Amino acid sequence: MKMISKIAGAGLGLMFLGSSVFAQSLADAKKAIDAEQYQKAKSMLKNLTTTQADKDENYFYLGWVYIKQDYADSAKAIFNKGLAINSKSPLNMVGIGAVAHIEKDNATATNNFNQAIAVAGKNSKPYLYIGLSYLLPVNGSSKGINGSKITPADADAAIAVLTKGKAVNPKDAEILIAMGDAYRSQLKSNDAYTSYSGALAMEKSAAANVALGVLWQYADNFDGSKDQFKAALAIDPNYGPAYREWAETDLRESPKDPTKYDALVKDAAEQYKKYISLTDYSVESQMRYADFLVRTKDYVQLQKVATDLSASAKSNLRAYRYLGYAAFENKDYPAAESALTKWIKEADAKRLLPNDYLYLGRSQILQKKDSVGVQTLRTALTVDTSNVDIYGEIGTTLYNLHNYADAAQALKTFTERSRNAQLNDHFKEAFSYYQVYKGQLIKQQTDKTIKPDTTILAKADTAFSYVERKLGAKPNAQILYFHANVKDFEDGDRNNIKGLAKPFFEQYVQLITAKTTPLKDDEKTSMGVALAYLGNYAENKEKDSAKALDLYTKAQTFDPENPQVKYYFATKKTGGKSK
């Protein structure tokens, strides 16, 4: 009898366990979504799509979870199942539109949103989720509302449709919170505050308190921000997003006071761990943890997390992006190249960012795979043509490879279009042009059909002049020397010398002569060139033989092997005729 009793008890427990699962409602699932417990919500909703297979709403919220987890294709499939059950399901129409928006298919998105509104009636939720759809990050961008990567047009579209939803149901607090998010993305703090406060006036809302906390965070009111997170946790002690935003607030505050930096970063990590523990320790929550580690620049921990994620059978492919970034920052370039190559090869092209190619290209270059690395960097430009700083990396890499023609072109674009160009970048541009023209002269010696491109000299002259102007009262001898050579090339015929290089060589000689340290070999060689030029000018232009002899003699002391010096003294010995 006791055995029967035990078996009956076990069966009863199973029955209650099963009934607790089936008793979970759509409201429970939505609460889990709001708390970012996506695995929990997904489990509930999968169950609801089985037990209540005729309710199209269940499919929409399951698809929405997939969107939040960065599985747009899976989301679309679920939304289509919802539409198969009810072809006039407004929420699932919104879902299809949301996926289209993520994929930058604006026509499809707008069409589906309009269809949803046409059949929404007095239901404000389609308006809410259209608004939230506009606040989702699109492919090729970084994050959404919390990362402030929403375009003004999308924010305006969100506000417009949410305003209509508010008119349909003025008591929908979720619409006000979404409106606040849209205003916050536009940095319209007063409007955002009004919306969030309006939501709190309607009902206790952990989400609204957290949103207000983020608003104070943006205003650097860190104490006020944390008070809001505490208020949210007073409503729901297990509301994970409050801890996540608390961590983000710590990170924002940390650079403001160096004495608190370490403590705040440590607290941020602790708050984020609480967030993870209250959501679900799934692949997706680990991916969110990886997002956090990127922002804290904790690349050592990020590489560990990303390595574990990439080894998981259920891994999100995006883990390889994080692994690649972290490995690069940790100077593990082969691992970075391997991870990023896999990510770029297997991910949908619409999900790729310029940084993916930048990190890969840099990894290749630092492994001496220069030509491949440069090509990878060029690919980054096809993803984002506005990222002109990439030209700087390409130009510098090509410069180091002595590929001066391509380097000059890339560096010119960089220096003209980027605010981040440094004076050294302008110098490398100028020197590259100088080397290109010099190379053409060398080739002309063996192929008389070659005509050096004098427009290159003009570009070099302009770039060198820019650097010299910026240096002002602190001229650089090396730059003067190369600029002098450019002007000498412009002069062309030394037998009919104009003296274009004269002031540059004179200033160079003055700077080197004033040095108190022993000259390097290349400085001695350059002094020989400069003094020989000035000697030639004195001889042929000024007709001052004594001055010419003095200058050539000085040149000889610096570089006896200078061809022009040797020629001068050879002709002097033979009465003006060389042997």
XYZ file of C-alpha atoms in Angstrom:
579
model
C 0.000 0.000 0.000
C 2.869 2.310 0.874
C 4.434 1.612 -2.496
C 1.167 2.403 -4.248
C 0.884 5.556 -2.159
C 4.389 6.628 -3.203
C 3.668 5.990 -6.856
C 0.389 7.855 -6.606
C 2.169 10.747 -4.930
C 4.794 10.845 -7.658
C 2.099 10.828 -10.304
C 0.254 13.606 -8.532
C 3.456 15.676 -8.467
C 3.907 15.171 -12.171
C 0.319 16.132 -12.796
C 0.762 19.355 -10.846
C 4.057 20.060 -12.619
C 2.389 19.566 -15.981
C -0.595 21.700 -15.049
C 1.727 24.529 -13.885
C 3.312 24.557 -17.335
C -0.008 24.524 -19.135
C -1.395 27.129 -16.769
C 1.244 29.609 -17.844
C -0.505 32.319 -19.769
C 0.390 34.740 -22.504
C 0.557 37.410 -19.796
C 3.261 35.377 -18.021
C 5.205 35.059 -21.266
C 4.956 38.807 -21.943
C 6.176 39.516 -18.413
C 9.175 37.264 -19.055
C 9.900 39.101 -22.330
C 9.799 42.453 -20.519
C 12.243 41.088 -17.933
C 14.469 39.875 -20.789
C 14.047 36.263 -19.717
C 13.918 35.209 -23.313
C 14.573 31.507 -22.880
C 11.824 31.304 -20.287
C 9.454 33.251 -22.522
C 10.342 31.118 -25.520
C 9.600 27.926 -23.580
C 6.225 29.280 -22.470
C 5.287 30.480 -25.935
C 6.310 27.261 -27.669
C 4.020 25.490 -25.238
C 1.215 27.965 -25.913
C 1.533 27.548 -29.681
C 0.915 23.839 -29.043
C -1.854 24.036 -26.434
C -3.513 27.102 -27.982
C -2.501 26.590 -31.582
C -5.442 28.597 -32.893
C -4.388 31.859 -31.189
C -2.299 33.900 -33.573
C -1.060 36.208 -30.807
C 1.030 33.389 -29.343
C 2.986 33.118 -32.578
C 3.645 36.836 -32.713
C 5.179 37.009 -29.249
C 7.267 33.897 -29.941
C 8.521 35.537 -33.135
C 9.234 38.736 -31.219
C 11.448 36.774 -28.818
C 13.395 35.448 -31.804
C 13.867 39.025 -33.021
C 15.163 40.076 -29.605
C 17.558 37.135 -29.724
C 18.872 38.180 -33.151
C 17.273 35.316 -35.102
C 15.351 37.256 -37.732
C 14.879 34.321 -40.119
C 13.333 32.166 -37.367
C 11.119 35.075 -36.355
C 9.817 35.478 -39.890
C 8.950 31.780 -40.092
C 6.962 32.011 -36.845
C 5.108 35.156 -37.964
C 4.117 33.386 -41.181
C 2.703 30.511 -39.096
C 0.625 33.053 -37.212
C -0.667 34.474 -40.480
C -1.474 30.962 -41.705
C -3.810 30.628 -38.729
C -5.276 34.105 -39.147
C -4.481 35.898 -42.384
C -5.735 39.146 -40.840
C -3.612 38.931 -37.702
C -2.380 42.533 -37.233
C 0.417 41.598 -34.854
C 1.908 39.018 -37.185
C 1.705 41.532 -40.033
C 3.706 43.837 -37.783
C 6.156 41.002 -37.182
C 6.776 40.529 -40.914
C 7.241 44.294 -41.187
C 9.682 44.280 -38.260
C 11.890 41.685 -39.969
C 11.757 43.687 -43.202
C 12.796 46.816 -41.294
C 15.765 44.980 -39.780
C 16.747 43.864 -43.271
C 16.401 47.444 -44.605
C 13.491 46.458 -46.863
C 11.554 49.645 -46.194
C 8.882 49.054 -48.832
C 7.874 45.662 -47.376
C 8.030 47.012 -43.842
C 5.774 49.965 -44.625
C 3.324 47.803 -46.562
C 2.928 45.342 -43.686
C 2.686 48.077 -41.067
C -0.075 49.784 -43.058
C -1.951 46.499 -43.450
C -1.698 45.887 -39.702
C -3.097 49.317 -38.862
C -5.942 48.814 -41.337
C -7.179 45.762 -39.403
C -6.104 46.805 -35.874
C -9.384 48.445 -34.934
C -9.338 49.534 -31.263
C -6.335 47.332 -30.466
C -3.380 49.571 -29.565
C -0.773 46.759 -29.497
C -0.120 46.735 -33.267
C 0.683 50.447 -33.006
C 2.963 49.725 -30.042
C 4.937 47.054 -31.862
C 5.209 49.037 -35.073
C 6.760 51.787 -32.963
C 9.096 49.305 -31.278
C 9.994 47.868 -34.681
C 11.313 51.264 -35.778
C 13.493 51.273 -32.665
C 15.137 47.938 -33.510
C 18.749 47.952 -34.766
C 18.915 47.320 -38.492
C 21.419 44.978 -40.094
C 24.853 46.538 -40.407
C 24.351 48.847 -37.407
C 25.329 48.284 -33.813
C 22.747 48.383 -31.048
C 19.245 49.805 -30.860
C 17.733 52.212 -28.334
C 20.334 51.567 -25.635
C 23.138 52.033 -28.144
C 21.556 55.141 -29.714
C 21.974 53.964 -33.283
C 18.431 54.811 -34.353
C 18.162 57.158 -37.315
C 16.140 60.369 -36.848
C 13.760 59.173 -39.573
C 13.053 55.909 -37.745
C 12.574 57.737 -34.450
C 10.124 60.136 -36.102
C 8.243 57.215 -37.666
C 8.054 55.517 -34.270
C 6.708 58.649 -32.587
C 4.116 59.174 -35.325
C 2.653 55.665 -35.100
C 2.836 55.586 -31.288
C 0.932 58.868 -31.157
C -1.827 57.208 -33.199
C -1.742 54.233 -30.835
C -2.082 56.559 -27.856
C -5.191 58.041 -29.444
C -6.632 54.532 -29.821
C -5.911 53.664 -26.179
C -4.768 56.566 -23.966
C -4.308 54.174 -21.025
C -1.692 51.956 -22.692
C 1.387 52.633 -20.522
C 3.605 50.557 -22.798
C 2.983 53.007 -25.640
C 4.138 55.897 -23.457
C 7.320 54.043 -22.511
C 8.042 53.315 -26.177
C 7.403 56.978 -27.033
C 9.859 57.951 -24.314
C 12.460 55.639 -25.842
C 11.956 57.218 -29.257
C 12.295 60.733 -27.847
C 15.357 59.677 -25.851
C 17.029 58.405 -29.011
C 16.623 61.960 -30.381
C 18.000 63.432 -27.138
C 14.631 65.106 -26.508
C 14.873 64.629 -22.760
C 11.865 66.724 -21.737
C 9.519 64.839 -24.054
C 10.987 61.518 -22.937
C 10.516 62.474 -19.272
C 6.876 63.433 -19.890
C 6.199 60.079 -21.561
C 7.889 57.977 -18.871
C 6.227 59.947 -16.059
C 2.881 59.529 -17.789
C 3.376 55.767 -17.832
C 4.209 55.735 -14.105
C 1.129 57.834 -13.359
C -1.002 55.084 -14.928
C 0.545 52.094 -13.163
C 3.536 50.838 -11.242
C 6.051 49.934 -13.917
C 9.563 48.637 -13.385
C 10.207 49.257 -17.069
C 9.222 52.933 -16.763
C 11.427 53.410 -13.704
C 14.376 51.858 -15.524
C 13.718 54.078 -18.543
C 13.735 57.171 -16.296
C 16.969 55.922 -14.755
C 18.554 55.726 -18.196
C 17.336 59.258 -18.910
C 19.086 60.509 -15.747
C 22.143 58.491 -16.775
C 22.272 60.437 -20.056
C 22.186 63.663 -18.007
C 25.056 62.384 -15.806
C 22.712 62.427 -12.796
C 24.069 59.115 -11.591
C 22.553 59.161 -8.097
C 19.124 59.974 -9.523
C 19.600 57.230 -12.076
C 20.338 54.585 -9.451
C 17.393 55.743 -7.344
C 15.143 54.879 -10.287
C 16.702 51.423 -10.625
C 16.112 50.846 -6.905
C 12.479 51.914 -7.395
C 12.147 49.384 -10.228
C 13.580 46.628 -8.045
C 11.176 47.580 -5.260
C 8.352 46.803 -7.707
C 9.995 43.606 -8.958
C 13.178 42.421 -7.183
C 13.838 40.038 -10.083
C 13.629 42.665 -12.828
C 16.959 42.021 -14.557
C 17.081 45.095 -16.840
C 17.399 47.306 -13.741
C 20.705 45.636 -12.911
C 21.863 45.840 -16.525
C 21.250 49.580 -16.691
C 22.783 49.996 -13.247
C 25.930 48.410 -14.706
C 25.770 50.731 -17.723
C 25.405 53.731 -15.391
C 28.485 52.665 -13.443
C 30.424 52.483 -16.698
C 29.274 55.933 -17.774
C 30.136 57.401 -14.383
C 33.549 55.723 -14.004
C 35.615 58.084 -16.219
C 34.164 61.157 -14.475
C 36.111 60.595 -11.258
C 39.458 58.744 -11.503
C 39.374 57.999 -7.756
C 36.171 55.982 -8.220
C 37.022 54.396 -11.566
C 38.154 50.956 -10.378
C 35.342 50.630 -7.825
C 32.680 51.613 -10.344
C 33.953 49.228 -13.027
C 34.028 46.434 -10.444
C 30.480 47.290 -9.339
C 29.371 47.367 -12.976
C 30.633 43.807 -13.424
C 28.777 42.695 -10.270
C 25.534 44.343 -11.361
C 25.804 42.737 -14.766
C 26.305 39.310 -13.203
C 23.069 39.857 -11.260
C 21.365 40.731 -14.521
C 22.607 37.520 -16.132
C 21.508 35.432 -13.137
C 18.004 36.924 -13.270
C 17.508 36.444 -16.985
C 18.650 33.034 -18.154
C 22.135 31.622 -18.386
C 21.634 30.811 -22.034
C 23.620 31.400 -25.194
C 21.654 34.600 -25.721
C 22.308 35.930 -22.205
C 25.991 35.150 -22.659
C 25.882 37.085 -25.916
C 24.501 40.057 -24.002
C 27.317 39.592 -21.490
C 29.747 39.667 -24.407
C 28.181 42.969 -25.545
C 28.876 44.312 -22.068
C 32.479 43.094 -22.062
C 33.079 44.868 -25.375
C 31.983 48.132 -23.784
C 34.146 47.572 -20.696
C 37.059 46.604 -22.977
C 37.639 43.509 -20.861
C 39.075 41.600 -23.808
C 40.666 38.855 -21.723
C 37.301 37.858 -20.242
C 35.591 38.460 -23.592
C 37.895 35.988 -25.318
C 37.096 33.371 -22.668
C 33.339 33.916 -22.984
C 33.452 34.017 -26.777
C 35.603 30.874 -26.932
C 33.072 29.012 -24.774
C 30.202 30.335 -26.877
C 31.833 29.327 -30.154
C 32.349 25.799 -28.788
C 28.650 25.439 -27.945
C 26.530 23.374 -30.297
C 23.794 26.003 -29.992
C 26.166 28.895 -30.488
C 25.039 32.117 -32.104
C 27.412 32.654 -35.024
C 27.988 36.217 -33.779
C 30.175 34.733 -31.031
C 32.921 34.493 -33.643
C 32.794 38.256 -34.124
C 33.446 38.756 -30.418
C 36.127 36.079 -30.428
C 37.852 37.808 -33.330
C 37.725 41.258 -31.734
C 38.946 39.978 -28.364
C 41.729 37.844 -29.836
C 42.992 40.831 -31.822
C 43.029 43.091 -28.754
C 44.851 40.326 -26.873
C 47.417 40.169 -29.726
C 46.371 36.625 -30.674
C 46.275 37.479 -34.365
C 45.982 33.943 -35.827
C 42.933 33.280 -33.614
C 41.459 36.646 -34.589
C 41.902 35.911 -38.288
C 40.386 32.433 -37.964
C 37.331 33.590 -36.006
C 36.585 36.618 -38.177
C 37.093 34.672 -41.402
C 34.454 32.188 -40.212
C 32.083 34.972 -39.140
C 32.382 36.886 -42.423
C 32.124 33.734 -44.532
C 29.060 32.262 -42.819
C 27.073 35.271 -41.580
C 24.408 36.925 -43.695
C 26.115 39.795 -45.488
C 23.487 42.174 -44.135
C 24.757 41.531 -40.590
C 28.363 42.459 -41.286
C 29.918 45.643 -39.947
C 32.920 47.610 -41.240
C 34.711 46.748 -37.988
C 34.534 43.052 -38.895
C 36.723 43.689 -41.927
C 38.890 46.206 -40.092
C 39.788 43.760 -37.344
C 40.358 40.986 -39.878
C 42.513 43.194 -42.104
C 44.580 44.392 -39.155
C 45.061 40.811 -37.971
C 46.306 39.811 -41.417
C 48.633 42.789 -41.705
C 50.165 42.120 -38.289
C 50.896 38.577 -39.470
C 52.771 40.045 -42.463
C 49.922 39.120 -44.835
C 49.999 42.671 -46.089
C 48.438 42.445 -49.533
C 45.565 40.296 -48.254
C 45.100 42.636 -45.293
C 44.922 45.712 -47.501
C 42.315 44.038 -49.696
C 40.288 43.208 -46.581
C 40.483 46.829 -45.459
C 39.278 47.919 -48.897
C 36.290 45.604 -48.473
C 35.409 47.474 -45.276
C 34.964 50.565 -47.439
C 32.338 48.798 -49.535
C 30.338 48.181 -46.351
C 30.579 51.793 -45.182
C 31.874 54.287 -47.736
C 31.595 57.105 -45.183
C 34.236 55.602 -42.898
C 37.081 57.612 -44.406
C 39.468 56.751 -41.571
C 39.899 53.369 -43.244
C 41.811 55.162 -45.988
C 44.333 56.153 -43.344
C 44.940 52.535 -42.377
C 45.168 51.459 -46.001
C 47.529 54.300 -46.842
C 49.816 53.649 -43.875
C 49.989 49.932 -44.642
C 50.814 50.570 -48.293
C 53.358 53.206 -47.250
C 55.120 50.683 -45.020
C 55.160 48.271 -47.974
C 56.792 51.004 -50.124
C 53.798 50.874 -52.469
C 53.948 54.643 -52.730
C 51.610 55.170 -55.682
C 48.620 53.515 -53.996
C 49.662 54.859 -50.587
C 49.643 58.432 -51.863
C 46.145 58.054 -53.309
C 44.716 56.550 -50.109
C 46.461 59.053 -47.845
C 45.275 61.991 -49.945
C 41.662 60.856 -49.510
C 42.264 60.402 -45.790
C 43.895 63.787 -45.215
C 41.261 65.604 -47.264
C 38.178 63.966 -45.766
C 38.998 62.924 -42.199
C 39.197 65.087 -39.122
C 41.471 62.494 -37.541
C 44.368 62.942 -39.964
C 47.612 63.770 -38.167
C 50.551 65.810 -39.415
C 52.510 62.609 -39.966
C 49.800 61.415 -42.359
C 50.282 64.550 -44.454
C 54.047 63.930 -44.440
C 53.608 60.333 -45.600
C 51.323 61.556 -48.372
C 53.932 64.097 -49.504
C 56.809 61.628 -49.265
C 54.831 59.043 -51.231
C 54.325 61.488 -54.109
C 58.019 62.355 -53.960
C 58.987 58.684 -54.202
C 56.587 58.065 -57.092
C 58.122 60.857 -59.158
C 61.629 59.790 -58.215
C 60.792 56.271 -59.383
C 59.571 57.599 -62.722
C 62.876 59.456 -63.219
C 64.843 56.273 -62.525
C 62.768 54.335 -65.072
C 63.294 57.104 -67.617
C 67.036 56.436 -67.512
C 66.471 53.047 -69.154
C 63.334 53.895 -71.110
C 63.432 57.328 -72.748
C 59.774 57.040 -73.796
C 58.709 57.496 -70.187
C 57.637 61.040 -69.364
C 57.471 61.692 -65.606
C 54.156 63.126 -64.451
C 54.878 66.634 -63.204
C 51.425 66.922 -61.602
C 52.763 64.509 -58.970
C 55.367 67.104 -58.001
C 52.649 69.709 -57.498
C 50.813 67.345 -55.136
C 54.008 66.627 -53.199
C 54.777 70.355 -53.010
C 51.300 71.104 -51.652
C 51.489 68.367 -49.012
C 55.000 69.323 -47.844
C 53.998 72.996 -47.701
C 51.002 72.106 -45.506
C 53.252 70.259 -43.033
C 55.757 73.137 -42.926
C 53.006 75.684 -42.268
C 51.712 73.603 -39.374
C 55.215 73.243 -37.920
C 55.616 77.007 -38.041
C 58.564 78.182 -35.951
C 59.791 74.629 -35.395
C 60.867 73.446 -38.859
C 61.884 69.850 -39.422
C 65.172 69.302 -41.262
C 64.137 66.021 -42.888
C 60.919 67.512 -44.281
C 62.817 70.527 -45.615
C 65.310 68.226 -47.330
C 62.653 66.198 -49.145
C 60.720 69.352 -50.061
C 63.927 70.805 -51.459
C 64.354 67.740 -53.659
C 60.808 68.168 -54.957
C 61.554 71.785 -55.877
C 64.814 70.675 -57.502
C 62.859 68.216 -59.645
C 60.571 71.111 -60.620
C 63.628 73.136 -61.650
C 64.457 70.439 -64.178
C 67.663 71.704 -65.862
C 70.487 72.479 -63.453
C 72.480 74.123 -66.258
C 69.679 76.664 -66.490
C 68.879 76.685 -62.800
C 66.069 78.827 -61.359
C 66.835 78.164 -57.709
C 63.414 76.858 -56.670
C 65.049 74.570 -54.122
C 67.543 77.163 -52.845
C 65.650 78.491 -49.777
C 64.793 74.953 -48.654
C 68.371 73.663 -48.962
C 69.702 76.788 -47.222
C 67.354 76.290 -44.291
C 68.247 72.602 -44.177
C 71.980 73.388 -44.028
C 71.323 75.931 -41.291
C 69.424 73.423 -39.144
C 71.957 70.614 -39.566
C 74.923 72.925 -38.943
C 73.319 74.033 -35.665
C 73.155 70.459 -34.365
C 75.291 69.781 -31.313
C 75.253 65.998 -31.686
C 77.344 64.004 -34.203
C 75.707 63.709 -37.608
C 74.288 60.427 -38.826
C 75.500 58.993 -42.111
C 72.300 59.906 -43.955
C 72.561 63.485 -42.653
C 76.120 63.725 -43.982
C 74.926 62.462 -47.359
C 72.049 64.937 -47.390
C 74.384 67.797 -46.453
C 76.544 66.847 -49.418
C 73.525 67.049 -51.732
C 72.339 70.375 -50.284
C 75.749 72.077 -50.430
C 76.435 70.750 -53.926
C 73.117 72.211 -55.109
C 73.974 75.584 -53.563
C 77.441 75.393 -55.078
C 75.973 74.727 -58.511
C 73.607 77.693 -58.064
C 76.510 79.968 -57.105
C 78.521 78.769 -60.098
C 75.842 78.914 -62.799
C 73.291 81.468 -61.584
C 75.209 83.867 -59.388
C 78.461 83.510 -61.390
C 80.386 83.544 -58.090
C 83.199 81.002 -58.513
C 84.761 81.677 -55.114
C 81.461 81.047 -53.329
C 80.903 77.952 -55.435
C 84.341 76.578 -54.523
C 83.668 77.165 -50.833
C 80.315 75.372 -50.988
C 81.644 72.440 -52.987
C 84.580 72.104 -50.592
C 82.198 71.934 -47.656
C 80.087 69.401 -49.540
C 83.193 67.295 -50.102
C 83.903 67.177 -46.353
C 80.461 65.702 -45.731
C 80.283 63.306 -48.696
C 83.418 62.896 -50.866
C 81.534 60.376 -53.020
C 78.783 62.762 -54.049
C 78.713 62.517 -57.907
C 78.205 66.242 -58.412
C 81.047 67.091 -56.035
C 83.370 64.639 -57.776
C 82.424 66.060 -61.173
C 83.041 69.638 -60.007
C 86.542 68.967 -58.711
C 87.384 66.801 -61.703
C 86.550 69.645 -64.079
C 88.483 72.128 -61.920
C 91.642 70.027 -62.317
C 91.273 69.854 -66.094
C 90.479 73.500 -66.594
C 86.759 73.007 -66.960
C 86.899 69.757 -68.898
C 86.402 66.428 -67.235
C 88.750 63.553 -68.058
